[in-house]
PDB file of C-alpha atoms in Angstrom:
ATOM      1  CA  GLU L   1     102.946  94.074 103.083  1.00  0.00           C
ATOM      2  CA  VAL L   2     101.451  96.309 105.761  1.00  0.00           C
ATOM      3  CA  GLN L   3      97.672  96.455 105.769  1.00  0.00           C
ATOM      4  CA  LEU L   4      95.167  98.300 107.931  1.00  0.00           C
ATOM      5  CA  VAL L   5      91.576  97.428 107.139  1.00  0.00           C
ATOM      6  CA  GLU L   6      88.793  99.411 108.798  1.00  0.00           C
ATOM      7  CA  SER L   7      85.229  98.181 109.140  1.00  0.00           C
ATOM      8  CA  GLY L   8      82.034  99.006 110.988  1.00  0.00           C
ATOM      9  CA  GLY L   9      81.034 102.306 109.412  1.00  0.00           C
ATOM     10  CA  GLY L  10      77.642 103.156 107.972  1.00  0.00           C
ATOM     11  CA  LEU L  11      74.515 105.206 108.629  1.00  0.00           C
ATOM     12  CA  VAL L  12      73.523 105.734 112.267  1.00  0.00           C
ATOM     13  CA  GLN L  13      70.935 107.933 113.951  1.00  0.00           C
ATOM     14  CA  PRO L  14      71.974 110.764 116.259  1.00  0.00           C
ATOM     15  CA  GLY L  15      72.400 109.598 119.830  1.00  0.00           C
ATOM     16  CA  ARG L  16      73.105 106.005 118.843  1.00  0.00           C
ATOM     17  CA  SER L  17      76.340 104.003 119.046  1.00  0.00           C
ATOM     18  CA  MET L  18      78.723 102.440 116.584  1.00  0.00           C
ATOM     19  CA  LYS L  19      81.963 100.486 116.903  1.00  0.00           C
ATOM     20  CA  LEU L  20      84.749 100.679 114.351  1.00  0.00           C
ATOM     21  CA  SER L  21      87.441  98.040 113.944  1.00  0.00           C
ATOM     22  CA  CYS L  22      90.827  98.147 112.257  1.00  0.00           C
ATOM     23  CA  ALA L  23      92.547  94.851 111.462  1.00  0.00           C
ATOM     24  CA  ALA L  24      96.316  95.134 111.135  1.00  0.00           C
ATOM     25  CA  SER L  25      98.743  92.852 109.368  1.00  0.00           C
ATOM     26  CA  GLY L  26     102.268  92.924 107.961  1.00  0.00           C
ATOM     27  CA  PHE L  27     103.915  94.529 111.001  1.00  0.00           C
ATOM     28  CA  THR L  28     104.281  93.868 114.731  1.00  0.00           C
ATOM     29  CA  PHE L  29     101.082  95.604 115.852  1.00  0.00           C
ATOM     30  CA  SER L  30     101.851  95.254 119.556  1.00  0.00           C
ATOM     31  CA  ASN L  31     105.018  97.333 119.243  1.00  0.00           C
ATOM     32  CA  TYR L  32     103.360 100.548 118.136  1.00  0.00           C
ATOM     33  CA  GLY L  33     100.914 103.137 119.275  1.00  0.00           C
ATOM     34  CA  MET L  34      97.858 103.545 117.079  1.00  0.00           C
ATOM     35  CA  ALA L  35      95.438 106.366 116.340  1.00  0.00           C
ATOM     36  CA  TRP L  36      92.145 107.295 114.718  1.00  0.00           C
ATOM     37  CA  VAL L  37      92.016 110.314 112.420  1.00  0.00           C
ATOM     38  CA  ARG L  38      88.821 111.512 110.749  1.00  0.00           C
ATOM     39  CA  GLN L  39      87.940 113.664 107.774  1.00  0.00           C
ATOM     40  CA  ALA L  40      84.547 115.279 107.395  1.00  0.00           C
ATOM     41  CA  PRO L  41      83.292 115.514 103.782  1.00  0.00           C
ATOM     42  CA  THR L  42      85.378 118.032 101.809  1.00  0.00           C
ATOM     43  CA  LYS L  43      87.295 119.001 104.970  1.00  0.00           C
ATOM     44  CA  GLY L  44      90.806 118.453 106.321  1.00  0.00           C
ATOM     45  CA  LEU L  45      92.221 115.859 108.662  1.00  0.00           C
ATOM     46  CA  GLU L  46      91.314 115.835 112.351  1.00  0.00           C
ATOM     47  CA  TRP L  47      92.946 113.723 115.045  1.00  0.00           C
ATOM     48  CA  VAL L  48      90.441 111.816 117.186  1.00  0.00           C
ATOM     49  CA  ALA L  49      92.270 109.531 119.618  1.00  0.00           C
ATOM     50  CA  THR L  50      95.543 107.730 120.280  1.00  0.00           C
ATOM     51  CA  ILE L  51      96.394 104.602 122.257  1.00  0.00           C
ATOM     52  CA  SER L  52      99.805 103.431 123.436  1.00  0.00           C
ATOM     53  CA  TYR L  53     101.357 100.183 122.244  1.00  0.00           C
ATOM     54  CA  ASP L  54     100.087  98.245 125.262  1.00  0.00           C
ATOM     55  CA  GLY L  55      96.774 100.058 125.722  1.00  0.00           C
ATOM     56  CA  SER L  56      97.795 101.565 129.050  1.00  0.00           C
ATOM     57  CA  SER L  57      97.519 105.167 127.847  1.00  0.00           C
ATOM     58  CA  THR L  58      94.777 106.787 125.807  1.00  0.00           C
ATOM     59  CA  TYR L  59      94.249 110.349 124.588  1.00  0.00           C
ATOM     60  CA  TYR L  60      91.206 112.028 123.059  1.00  0.00           C
ATOM     61  CA  ARG L  61      90.227 115.289 121.480  1.00  0.00           C
ATOM     62  CA  ASP L  62      87.908 117.264 123.717  1.00  0.00           C
ATOM     63  CA  SER L  63      84.871 116.976 121.450  1.00  0.00           C
ATOM     64  CA  VAL L  64      84.813 113.158 121.754  1.00  0.00           C
ATOM     65  CA  LYS L  65      86.040 112.775 125.319  1.00  0.00           C
ATOM     66  CA  GLY L  66      83.495 110.819 127.376  1.00  0.00           C
ATOM     67  CA  ARG L  67      81.693 109.620 124.220  1.00  0.00           C
ATOM     68  CA  PHE L  68      84.404 107.694 122.300  1.00  0.00           C
ATOM     69  CA  THR L  69      86.672 104.926 123.592  1.00  0.00           C
ATOM     70  CA  ILE L  70      89.791 103.741 121.797  1.00  0.00           C
ATOM     71  CA  SER L  71      91.017 100.237 122.610  1.00  0.00           C
ATOM     72  CA  ARG L  72      93.113  97.463 121.153  1.00  0.00           C
ATOM     73  CA  ASP L  73      93.484  93.705 121.228  1.00  0.00           C
ATOM     74  CA  ASN L  74      97.127  92.895 120.537  1.00  0.00           C
ATOM     75  CA  ALA L  75      96.416  89.163 120.359  1.00  0.00           C
ATOM     76  CA  LYS L  76      94.100  89.879 117.423  1.00  0.00           C
ATOM     77  CA  SER L  77      96.159  92.788 115.994  1.00  0.00           C
ATOM     78  CA  THR L  78      93.011  94.874 116.008  1.00  0.00           C
ATOM     79  CA  LEU L  79      92.266  98.471 116.958  1.00  0.00           C
ATOM     80  CA  TYR L  80      88.791  99.650 117.964  1.00  0.00           C
ATOM     81  CA  LEU L  81      86.839 102.863 118.333  1.00  0.00           C
ATOM     82  CA  GLN L  82      83.612 102.665 120.316  1.00  0.00           C
ATOM     83  CA  MET L  83      81.516 105.719 119.533  1.00  0.00           C
ATOM     84  CA  ASN L  84      78.521 106.556 121.743  1.00  0.00           C
ATOM     85  CA  SER L  85      76.050 109.450 121.706  1.00  0.00           C
ATOM     86  CA  LEU L  86      76.885 110.177 118.090  1.00  0.00           C
ATOM     87  CA  ARG L  87      76.236 113.661 116.700  1.00  0.00           C
ATOM     88  CA  SER L  88      75.860 114.985 113.195  1.00  0.00           C
ATOM     89  CA  GLU L  89      79.272 116.644 113.514  1.00  0.00           C
ATOM     90  CA  ASP L  90      80.856 113.183 113.915  1.00  0.00           C
ATOM     91  CA  THR L  91      79.995 112.439 110.276  1.00  0.00           C
ATOM     92  CA  ALA L  92      83.312 111.692 108.596  1.00  0.00           C
ATOM     93  CA  THR L  93      85.569 109.098 107.076  1.00  0.00           C
ATOM     94  CA  TYR L  94      87.477 107.499 109.936  1.00  0.00           C
ATOM     95  CA  TYR L  95      91.029 106.352 109.289  1.00  0.00           C
ATOM     96  CA  CYS L  96      93.084 104.007 111.385  1.00  0.00           C
ATOM     97  CA  THR L  97      96.766 104.988 111.388  1.00  0.00           C
ATOM     98  CA  SER L  98      99.972 104.136 113.187  1.00  0.00           C
ATOM     99  CA  GLY L  99     101.023 106.221 116.182  1.00  0.00           C
ATOM    100  CA  GLN L 100     104.048 106.385 118.418  1.00  0.00           C
ATOM    101  CA  LEU L 101     107.291 105.066 116.874  1.00  0.00           C
ATOM    102  CA  ARG L 102     105.665 105.006 113.413  1.00  0.00           C
ATOM    103  CA  TRP L 103     103.720 108.267 113.342  1.00  0.00           C
ATOM    104  CA  PHE L 104     101.332 108.165 110.351  1.00  0.00           C
ATOM    105  CA  ALA L 105     103.485 105.609 108.504  1.00  0.00           C
ATOM    106  CA  TYR L 106     100.530 103.273 107.873  1.00  0.00           C
ATOM    107  CA  TRP L 107      96.942 104.170 106.928  1.00  0.00           C
ATOM    108  CA  GLY L 108      93.800 102.216 106.295  1.00  0.00           C
ATOM    109  CA  GLN L 109      91.412 102.892 103.435  1.00  0.00           C
ATOM    110  CA  GLY L 110      88.961 104.602 105.779  1.00  0.00           C
ATOM    111  CA  THR L 111      85.377 103.831 106.766  1.00  0.00           C
ATOM    112  CA  LEU L 112      82.559 106.356 106.351  1.00  0.00           C
ATOM    113  CA  VAL L 113      80.354 107.115 109.341  1.00  0.00           C
ATOM    114  CA  THR L 114      77.197 109.106 108.584  1.00  0.00           C
ATOM    115  CA  VAL L 115      75.181 110.368 111.530  1.00  0.00           C
ATOM    116  CA  SER L 116      71.723 111.337 110.349  1.00  0.00           C
ATOM    117  CA  SER L 117      68.073 110.711 111.107  1.00  0.00           C
TER     118      SER L 117
ATOM    119  CA  ASP H   1      95.657 123.579 121.267  1.00  0.00           C
ATOM    120  CA  VAL H   2      98.612 124.009 118.934  1.00  0.00           C
ATOM    121  CA  VAL H   3      97.516 125.818 115.782  1.00  0.00           C
ATOM    122  CA  MET H   4      99.266 124.776 112.575  1.00  0.00           C
ATOM    123  CA  THR H   5      99.232 127.476 109.913  1.00  0.00           C
ATOM    124  CA  GLN H   6     100.021 126.313 106.397  1.00  0.00           C
ATOM    125  CA  THR H   7     100.746 128.599 103.480  1.00  0.00           C
ATOM    126  CA  PRO H   8      99.862 128.946 100.727  1.00  0.00           C
ATOM    127  CA  PRO H   9      96.421 127.299 100.742  1.00  0.00           C
ATOM    128  CA  SER H  10      96.888 126.374  97.102  1.00  0.00           C
ATOM    129  CA  LEU H  11      99.628 126.211  94.501  1.00  0.00           C
ATOM    130  CA  SER H  12      99.427 125.959  90.737  1.00  0.00           C
ATOM    131  CA  VAL H  13     102.590 124.467  89.279  1.00  0.00           C
ATOM    132  CA  ALA H  14     104.035 123.160  86.052  1.00  0.00           C
ATOM    133  CA  ILE H  15     105.597 119.736  85.844  1.00  0.00           C
ATOM    134  CA  GLY H  16     109.303 120.034  86.606  1.00  0.00           C
ATOM    135  CA  GLN H  17     108.909 123.157  88.709  1.00  0.00           C
ATOM    136  CA  SER H  18     110.074 123.295  92.337  1.00  0.00           C
ATOM    137  CA  VAL H  19     107.776 124.472  95.135  1.00  0.00           C
ATOM    138  CA  SER H  20     107.835 125.078  98.865  1.00  0.00           C
ATOM    139  CA  ILE H  21     105.073 124.878 101.467  1.00  0.00           C
ATOM    140  CA  SER H  22     105.339 126.583 104.831  1.00  0.00           C
ATOM    141  CA  CYS H  23     103.975 125.346 108.145  1.00  0.00           C
ATOM    142  CA  LYS H  24     104.152 127.440 111.305  1.00  0.00           C
ATOM    143  CA  SER H  25     103.054 126.267 114.731  1.00  0.00           C
ATOM    144  CA  SER H  26     101.717 128.409 117.568  1.00  0.00           C
ATOM    145  CA  GLN H  27     104.039 126.641 120.036  1.00  0.00           C
ATOM    146  CA  SER H  28     107.448 125.007 119.871  1.00  0.00           C
ATOM    147  CA  LEU H  29     107.224 121.426 118.641  1.00  0.00           C
ATOM    148  CA  VAL H  30     110.324 120.256 120.503  1.00  0.00           C
ATOM    149  CA  TYR H  31     109.311 117.445 122.852  1.00  0.00           C
ATOM    150  CA  SER H  32     110.897 116.712 126.236  1.00  0.00           C
ATOM    151  CA  ASP H  33     113.043 114.005 124.581  1.00  0.00           C
ATOM    152  CA  GLY H  34     114.641 116.662 122.379  1.00  0.00           C
ATOM    153  CA  LYS H  35     112.938 115.442 119.211  1.00  0.00           C
ATOM    154  CA  THR H  36     110.561 117.462 117.038  1.00  0.00           C
ATOM    155  CA  TYR H  37     107.411 115.606 116.009  1.00  0.00           C
ATOM    156  CA  LEU H  38     106.448 117.495 112.867  1.00  0.00           C
ATOM    157  CA  HIS H  39     105.368 115.430 109.892  1.00  0.00           C
ATOM    158  CA  TRP H  40     104.233 115.987 106.307  1.00  0.00           C
ATOM    159  CA  LEU H  41     101.488 114.000 104.576  1.00  0.00           C
ATOM    160  CA  LEU H  42     100.087 113.925 101.049  1.00  0.00           C
ATOM    161  CA  GLN H  43      96.501 113.028 100.267  1.00  0.00           C
ATOM    162  CA  SER H  44      96.078 112.306  96.568  1.00  0.00           C
ATOM    163  CA  PRO H  45      92.541 112.646  95.179  1.00  0.00           C
ATOM    164  CA  GLY H  46      90.271 109.876  96.448  1.00  0.00           C
ATOM    165  CA  ARG H  47      93.070 108.250  98.449  1.00  0.00           C
ATOM    166  CA  SER H  48      94.083 107.842 102.067  1.00  0.00           C
ATOM    167  CA  PRO H  49      96.833 110.127 103.332  1.00  0.00           C
ATOM    168  CA  LYS H  50     100.412 109.013 102.873  1.00  0.00           C
ATOM    169  CA  ARG H  51     103.335 110.018 105.065  1.00  0.00           C
ATOM    170  CA  LEU H  52     106.127 111.804 103.192  1.00  0.00           C
ATOM    171  CA  ILE H  53     108.359 113.173 105.935  1.00  0.00           C
ATOM    172  CA  TYR H  54     108.518 112.409 109.655  1.00  0.00           C
ATOM    173  CA  GLN H  55     110.197 114.338 112.445  1.00  0.00           C
ATOM    174  CA  VAL H  56     110.931 117.379 110.288  1.00  0.00           C
ATOM    175  CA  SER H  57     113.362 115.935 107.777  1.00  0.00           C
ATOM    176  CA  ASN H  58     113.271 112.127 107.638  1.00  0.00           C
ATOM    177  CA  LEU H  59     112.064 110.695 104.351  1.00  0.00           C
ATOM    178  CA  GLY H  60     109.315 108.096 104.659  1.00  0.00           C
ATOM    179  CA  SER H  61     109.746 104.639 103.201  1.00  0.00           C
ATOM    180  CA  GLY H  62     109.556 104.649  99.412  1.00  0.00           C
ATOM    181  CA  VAL H  63     109.268 108.438  99.185  1.00  0.00           C
ATOM    182  CA  PRO H  64     111.369 109.941  96.375  1.00  0.00           C
ATOM    183  CA  ASP H  65     114.220 112.220  97.397  1.00  0.00           C
ATOM    184  CA  ARG H  66     112.603 115.066  95.443  1.00  0.00           C
ATOM    185  CA  PHE H  67     110.845 115.691  98.755  1.00  0.00           C
ATOM    186  CA  SER H  68     112.710 117.325 101.599  1.00  0.00           C
ATOM    187  CA  GLY H  69     111.768 118.846 104.930  1.00  0.00           C
ATOM    188  CA  THR H  70     113.527 121.491 106.985  1.00  0.00           C
ATOM    189  CA  GLY H  71     112.846 123.660 109.986  1.00  0.00           C
ATOM    190  CA  SER H  72     112.940 123.855 113.748  1.00  0.00           C
ATOM    191  CA  GLN H  73     110.956 124.982 116.784  1.00  0.00           C
ATOM    192  CA  LYS H  74     107.893 126.622 115.200  1.00  0.00           C
ATOM    193  CA  ASP H  75     108.809 127.122 111.544  1.00  0.00           C
ATOM    194  CA  PHE H  76     108.899 124.321 108.978  1.00  0.00           C
ATOM    195  CA  THR H  77     109.099 123.917 105.209  1.00  0.00           C
ATOM    196  CA  LEU H  78     108.390 121.132 102.749  1.00  0.00           C
ATOM    197  CA  LYS H  79     110.177 121.433  99.431  1.00  0.00           C
ATOM    198  CA  ILE H  80     109.330 119.487  96.297  1.00  0.00           C
ATOM    199  CA  SER H  81     111.987 119.595  93.612  1.00  0.00           C
ATOM    200  CA  ARG H  82     110.916 118.880  90.049  1.00  0.00           C
ATOM    201  CA  VAL H  83     107.185 118.316  90.604  1.00  0.00           C
ATOM    202  CA  GLU H  84     105.720 115.269  88.872  1.00  0.00           C
ATOM    203  CA  ALA H  85     102.079 114.553  88.045  1.00  0.00           C
ATOM    204  CA  GLU H  86     101.837 111.995  90.881  1.00  0.00           C
ATOM    205  CA  ASP H  87     102.640 114.759  93.402  1.00  0.00           C
ATOM    206  CA  LEU H  88      99.288 116.468  92.925  1.00  0.00           C
ATOM    207  CA  GLY H  89      96.899 116.520  95.867  1.00  0.00           C
ATOM    208  CA  VAL H  90      96.606 118.111  99.297  1.00  0.00           C
ATOM    209  CA  TYR H  91      99.637 118.407 101.560  1.00  0.00           C
ATOM    210  CA  TYR H  92      99.216 118.528 105.322  1.00  0.00           C
ATOM    211  CA  CYS H  93     101.648 119.235 108.098  1.00  0.00           C
ATOM    212  CA  ALA H  94     100.879 117.566 111.423  1.00  0.00           C
ATOM    213  CA  GLN H  95     102.295 117.740 114.914  1.00  0.00           C
ATOM    214  CA  THR H  96     102.329 114.893 117.420  1.00  0.00           C
ATOM    215  CA  THR H  97     104.431 116.635 120.073  1.00  0.00           C
ATOM    216  CA  HIS H  98     101.404 117.906 121.974  1.00  0.00           C
ATOM    217  CA  PHE H  99      97.929 116.545 122.642  1.00  0.00           C
ATOM    218  CA  PRO H 100      95.605 117.141 120.966  1.00  0.00           C
ATOM    219  CA  ASN H 101      97.610 116.319 117.861  1.00  0.00           C
ATOM    220  CA  THR H 102      96.790 118.864 115.186  1.00  0.00           C
ATOM    221  CA  PHE H 103      96.979 119.232 111.426  1.00  0.00           C
ATOM    222  CA  GLY H 104      97.397 122.203 109.142  1.00  0.00           C
ATOM    223  CA  ALA H 105      94.451 123.117 106.946  1.00  0.00           C
ATOM    224  CA  GLY H 106      96.233 121.755 103.889  1.00  0.00           C
ATOM    225  CA  THR H 107      97.871 123.068 100.732  1.00  0.00           C
ATOM    226  CA  LYS H 108      96.319 121.968  97.464  1.00  0.00           C
ATOM    227  CA  LEU H 109      98.868 121.388  94.719  1.00  0.00           C
ATOM    228  CA  GLU H 110      97.382 121.619  91.230  1.00  0.00           C
ATOM    229  CA  LEU H 111      98.715 121.517  87.692  1.00  0.00           C
ATOM    230  CA  LYS H 112      99.131 124.798  85.868  1.00  0.00           C
TER     231      LYS H 112
END
């Protein structure tokens, strides 16, 4: 059974940092691109970042470029999102999902990030 | 950025009825490899999104064949034949042809 399990969310003050993790199991993680998608409270889905299967290519939405870093450890089947200089508008549930070759086929349960003083 | 326009924003349906949702993109979604990366997702209340259709018309794993997707270039449609109670929620179209990837605003399917 495929599982994506996010962790690392919580309450953080504006300007601070937070790192999200997504542990994958049940499929060959190293074969597929992966992505982070977020959803602000009561809002729709918003793509955040994508990473290629081997980590050599990364893509970001403009509003997080230079502040967020997507990375992966294929030996640990884990995806990461390092978030720096957090803003109130980054408050959302962050989902880990599959990318290239399995676009949106797998989703985690989401982890809530609340940026507030 | 590619703008994804979904209509209608909401639908009220009776069980057993058939419905269609439209998704139009501001640019062609045909990638350089000739494939069209337009997908449909369903987010049931309180749940993570689930992929229904990928690349316009391919049914996701375990998705009932009451769901079907059609379209090309910039104009796409999701059809649900014989709506069941488990189909209620918010439907999103999404494109992964261009960066940034973008989603439609969603269509909320409710029971009449």
